[in-house]
PDB file of C-alpha atoms in Angstrom:
ATOM      1  CA  MET A   1      -0.018  -0.014  -0.141  1.00  0.00           C
ATOM      2  CA  VAL A   2       1.434   3.329  -1.044  1.00  0.00           C
ATOM      3  CA  VAL A   3       0.821   6.492   1.002  1.00  0.00           C
ATOM      4  CA  ASP A   4       0.624   9.926  -0.745  1.00  0.00           C
ATOM      5  CA  CYS A   5       3.137  11.938   1.295  1.00  0.00           C
ATOM      6  CA  SER A   6       1.972  15.337   0.072  1.00  0.00           C
ATOM      7  CA  CYS A   7      -1.342  15.194   1.943  1.00  0.00           C
ATOM      8  CA  ALA A   8       0.415  14.265   5.144  1.00  0.00           C
ATOM      9  CA  ARG A   9       2.633  17.262   4.903  1.00  0.00           C
ATOM     10  CA  ASN A  10      -0.130  19.635   4.196  1.00  0.00           C
ATOM     11  CA  THR A  11      -1.996  18.624   7.379  1.00  0.00           C
ATOM     12  CA  THR A  12       0.987  19.101   9.460  1.00  0.00           C
ATOM     13  CA  ARG A  13       1.528  22.601   8.162  1.00  0.00           C
ATOM     14  CA  ALA A  14      -1.982  23.461   8.752  1.00  0.00           C
ATOM     15  CA  LYS A  15      -1.789  22.128  12.327  1.00  0.00           C
ATOM     16  CA  SER A  16       1.546  24.026  13.157  1.00  0.00           C
ATOM     17  CA  ALA A  17       0.047  27.257  11.536  1.00  0.00           C
ATOM     18  CA  ALA A  18      -3.106  26.853  13.724  1.00  0.00           C
ATOM     19  CA  LYS A  19      -0.871  26.580  16.913  1.00  0.00           C
ATOM     20  CA  SER A  20       1.060  29.803  16.354  1.00  0.00           C
ATOM     21  CA  PRO A  21      -0.443  32.849  18.201  1.00  0.00           C
ATOM     22  CA  ALA A  22      -2.024  35.719  16.271  1.00  0.00           C
ATOM     23  CA  ARG A  23       0.012  38.726  15.840  1.00  0.00           C
ATOM     24  CA  ARG A  24      -0.850  41.567  18.497  1.00  0.00           C
ATOM     25  CA  THR A  25      -1.467  45.125  17.632  1.00  0.00           C
ATOM     26  CA  PRO A  26      -0.581  47.744  20.000  1.00  0.00           C
ATOM     27  CA  ALA A  27      -3.456  49.208  22.190  1.00  0.00           C
ATOM     28  CA  PRO A  28      -4.454  52.575  21.384  1.00  0.00           C
ATOM     29  CA  LYS A  29      -3.097  55.397  23.685  1.00  0.00           C
ATOM     30  CA  SER A  30      -5.271  57.433  25.895  1.00  0.00           C
ATOM     31  CA  LYS A  31      -5.530  61.057  25.793  1.00  0.00           C
ATOM     32  CA  ALA A  32      -3.736  63.218  28.212  1.00  0.00           C
ATOM     33  CA  GLY A  33      -6.516  64.467  30.252  1.00  0.00           C
ATOM     34  CA  GLY A  34      -8.428  61.277  30.180  1.00  0.00           C
ATOM     35  CA  ASP A  35      -9.264  57.952  31.917  1.00  0.00           C
ATOM     36  CA  LYS A  36      -7.801  56.077  34.902  1.00  0.00           C
ATOM     37  CA  ALA A  37      -4.820  55.089  32.518  1.00  0.00           C
ATOM     38  CA  THR A  38      -2.684  57.490  34.485  1.00  0.00           C
ATOM     39  CA  VAL A  39      -2.304  56.524  38.130  1.00  0.00           C
ATOM     40  CA  LYS A  40      -0.606  58.801  40.479  1.00  0.00           C
ATOM     41  CA  LYS A  41       1.630  57.591  43.491  1.00  0.00           C
ATOM     42  CA  THR A  42       0.264  58.058  46.906  1.00  0.00           C
ATOM     43  CA  THR A  43       2.234  60.015  49.476  1.00  0.00           C
ATOM     44  CA  VAL A  44       2.845  56.597  51.252  1.00  0.00           C
ATOM     45  CA  GLU A  45       4.297  55.037  48.251  1.00  0.00           C
ATOM     46  CA  LYS A  46       6.630  57.968  47.712  1.00  0.00           C
ATOM     47  CA  ALA A  47       7.731  57.927  51.347  1.00  0.00           C
ATOM     48  CA  THR A  48       8.485  54.398  51.128  1.00  0.00           C
ATOM     49  CA  GLU A  49      10.480  54.750  47.943  1.00  0.00           C
ATOM     50  CA  GLN A  50      12.677  57.488  49.666  1.00  0.00           C
ATOM     51  CA  VAL A  51      13.276  55.531  52.801  1.00  0.00           C
ATOM     52  CA  ASP A  52      14.498  52.653  50.509  1.00  0.00           C
ATOM     53  CA  GLU A  53      16.819  55.083  48.472  1.00  0.00           C
ATOM     54  CA  SER A  54      18.220  56.438  51.745  1.00  0.00           C
ATOM     55  CA  ALA A  55      18.971  52.989  53.124  1.00  0.00           C
ATOM     56  CA  ARG A  56      20.825  52.422  50.033  1.00  0.00           C
ATOM     57  CA  ARG A  57      22.818  55.447  50.143  1.00  0.00           C
ATOM     58  CA  ALA A  58      23.921  54.736  53.844  1.00  0.00           C
ATOM     59  CA  GLU A  59      25.572  51.445  52.959  1.00  0.00           C
ATOM     60  CA  PRO A  60      29.243  51.848  52.177  1.00  0.00           C
ATOM     61  CA  PRO A  61      30.378  50.968  48.662  1.00  0.00           C
ATOM     62  CA  LEU A  62      31.369  47.243  48.352  1.00  0.00           C
ATOM     63  CA  HIS A  63      35.060  48.070  47.779  1.00  0.00           C
ATOM     64  CA  GLU A  64      35.251  49.939  51.227  1.00  0.00           C
ATOM     65  CA  VAL A  65      33.664  46.817  52.945  1.00  0.00           C
ATOM     66  CA  VAL A  66      36.083  44.538  51.196  1.00  0.00           C
ATOM     67  CA  LEU A  67      38.868  46.746  52.205  1.00  0.00           C
ATOM     68  CA  SER A  68      37.865  46.936  55.651  1.00  0.00           C
ATOM     69  CA  ILE A  69      37.703  43.218  55.856  1.00  0.00           C
ATOM     70  CA  LEU A  70      41.362  42.978  54.483  1.00  0.00           C
ATOM     71  CA  ARG A  71      42.456  45.580  56.974  1.00  0.00           C
ATOM     72  CA  THR A  72      40.949  43.650  60.070  1.00  0.00           C
ATOM     73  CA  ARG A  73      44.342  41.531  59.786  1.00  0.00           C
ATOM     74  CA  PRO A  74      46.977  43.355  57.668  1.00  0.00           C
ATOM     75  CA  GLY A  75      49.527  41.265  56.043  1.00  0.00           C
ATOM     76  CA  HIS A  76      47.388  37.998  56.376  1.00  0.00           C
ATOM     77  CA  PRO A  77      46.247  36.676  52.889  1.00  0.00           C
ATOM     78  CA  HIS A  78      42.652  36.062  52.138  1.00  0.00           C
ATOM     79  CA  LEU A  79      40.928  34.146  49.481  1.00  0.00           C
ATOM     80  CA  ALA A  80      38.212  35.818  47.516  1.00  0.00           C
ATOM     81  CA  ARG A  81      35.741  33.021  48.687  1.00  0.00           C
ATOM     82  CA  GLU A  82      36.719  33.921  52.278  1.00  0.00           C
ATOM     83  CA  VAL A  83      36.034  37.718  51.733  1.00  0.00           C
ATOM     84  CA  HIS A  84      32.790  36.922  50.052  1.00  0.00           C
ATOM     85  CA  THR A  85      31.625  34.656  52.992  1.00  0.00           C
ATOM     86  CA  GLU A  86      32.468  37.346  55.457  1.00  0.00           C
ATOM     87  CA  VAL A  87      30.678  40.225  53.415  1.00  0.00           C
ATOM     88  CA  ALA A  88      27.754  38.005  53.390  1.00  0.00           C
ATOM     89  CA  ASP A  89      27.956  37.153  57.206  1.00  0.00           C
ATOM     90  CA  LYS A  90      28.951  40.240  58.813  1.00  0.00           C
ATOM     91  CA  HIS A  91      27.651  42.851  56.484  1.00  0.00           C
ATOM     92  CA  GLY A  92      24.666  41.052  55.152  1.00  0.00           C
ATOM     93  CA  ARG A  93      25.234  42.012  51.465  1.00  0.00           C
ATOM     94  CA  SER A  94      24.294  39.301  49.038  1.00  0.00           C
ATOM     95  CA  THR A  95      26.677  39.326  46.069  1.00  0.00           C
ATOM     96  CA  SER A  96      28.420  36.583  43.984  1.00  0.00           C
ATOM     97  CA  VAL A  97      32.005  35.661  44.628  1.00  0.00           C
ATOM     98  CA  GLN A  98      32.891  37.146  41.117  1.00  0.00           C
ATOM     99  CA  VAL A  99      31.684  40.475  42.023  1.00  0.00           C
ATOM    100  CA  VAL A 100      33.956  40.365  45.315  1.00  0.00           C
ATOM    101  CA  ARG A 101      36.830  39.185  43.120  1.00  0.00           C
ATOM    102  CA  ASN A 102      36.410  42.109  40.794  1.00  0.00           C
ATOM    103  CA  SER A 103      36.199  44.577  43.681  1.00  0.00           C
ATOM    104  CA  LEU A 104      39.520  42.895  45.012  1.00  0.00           C
ATOM    105  CA  GLU A 105      41.197  43.279  41.562  1.00  0.00           C
ATOM    106  CA  SER A 106      40.180  46.900  41.386  1.00  0.00           C
ATOM    107  CA  LEU A 107      41.664  47.597  44.692  1.00  0.00           C
ATOM    108  CA  VAL A 108      44.981  45.813  43.556  1.00  0.00           C
ATOM    109  CA  LYS A 109      44.978  48.130  40.441  1.00  0.00           C
ATOM    110  CA  LYS A 110      44.596  51.283  42.783  1.00  0.00           C
ATOM    111  CA  GLY A 111      47.387  49.841  45.069  1.00  0.00           C
ATOM    112  CA  MET A 112      45.079  49.572  48.170  1.00  0.00           C
ATOM    113  CA  ALA A 113      45.707  45.822  48.278  1.00  0.00           C
ATOM    114  CA  GLU A 114      48.425  43.241  47.265  1.00  0.00           C
ATOM    115  CA  LYS A 115      47.737  40.148  45.248  1.00  0.00           C
ATOM    116  CA  GLY A 116      50.038  36.912  45.486  1.00  0.00           C
ATOM    117  CA  ASN A 117      49.787  33.355  44.447  1.00  0.00           C
ATOM    118  CA  LYS A 118      50.157  30.506  46.895  1.00  0.00           C
ATOM    119  CA  GLN A 119      49.908  26.887  45.963  1.00  0.00           C
ATOM    120  CA  ASN A 120      47.811  27.882  42.738  1.00  0.00           C
ATOM    121  CA  SER A 121      45.463  29.988  44.722  1.00  0.00           C
ATOM    122  CA  VAL A 122      45.238  33.862  44.484  1.00  0.00           C
ATOM    123  CA  MET A 123      45.555  35.494  47.850  1.00  0.00           C
ATOM    124  CA  TYR A 124      44.801  39.141  48.579  1.00  0.00           C
ATOM    125  CA  THR A 125      46.325  41.220  51.463  1.00  0.00           C
ATOM    126  CA  ALA A 126      46.115  44.563  52.814  1.00  0.00           C
ATOM    127  CA  PRO A 127      49.518  46.142  52.868  1.00  0.00           C
ATOM    128  CA  ALA A 128      50.893  46.695  56.285  1.00  0.00           C
ATOM    129  CA  ARG A 129      50.658  50.419  57.242  1.00  0.00           C
ATOM    130  CA  ALA A 130      53.899  52.208  57.040  1.00  0.00           C
ATOM    131  CA  ALA A 131      55.094  53.778  60.312  1.00  0.00           C
ATOM    132  CA  PRO A 132      54.309  57.428  60.475  1.00  0.00           C
ATOM    133  CA  SER A 133      57.576  59.483  59.681  1.00  0.00           C
ATOM    134  CA  ASN A 134      58.751  62.704  61.725  1.00  0.00           C
ATOM    135  CA  ARG A 135      59.574  64.236  58.263  1.00  0.00           C
ATOM    136  CA  CYS A 136      57.618  67.254  57.212  1.00  0.00           C
ATOM    137  CA  PRO A 137      55.446  66.464  54.129  1.00  0.00           C
ATOM    138  CA  ASN A 138      56.364  69.957  52.508  1.00  0.00           C
ATOM    139  CA  ARG A 139      60.214  69.688  53.027  1.00  0.00           C
ATOM    140  CA  PRO A 140      62.083  67.931  50.515  1.00  0.00           C
ATOM    141  CA  PRO A 141      64.065  64.719  51.474  1.00  0.00           C
ATOM    142  CA  ALA A 142      67.447  65.164  52.864  1.00  0.00           C
ATOM    143  CA  ARG A 143      70.454  64.266  50.435  1.00  0.00           C
TER     144      ARG A 143
END
């Protein structure tokens, strides 16, 4: 028995065309002075947004938090993952390890942290603070 393949193809095409959604047209825009389309925010919503913004502004930037973690034990090397867990635990900031690593790399580029390799692991340290000198900053060094 021979089956005509052309009719089988036509039925599957018709089925797949029926399954695709119809094309949508954009809804007509309402006039400026008009309906309930424009919704104004209440004073409570505005106040809530302002509180959220001020809370975000009160938090120090991530690079400052990371630097403070490194400075708790200057000269002691930290892994990026260790710094990440400390940021999450003590400071309650949810970031990824990669974001913390990028912040550490930026601190290294600025010279505020040092980077070293130990046993195929990248370690970051805060440089030990130099002892304050008795030299006047405006006077040139003695020769």
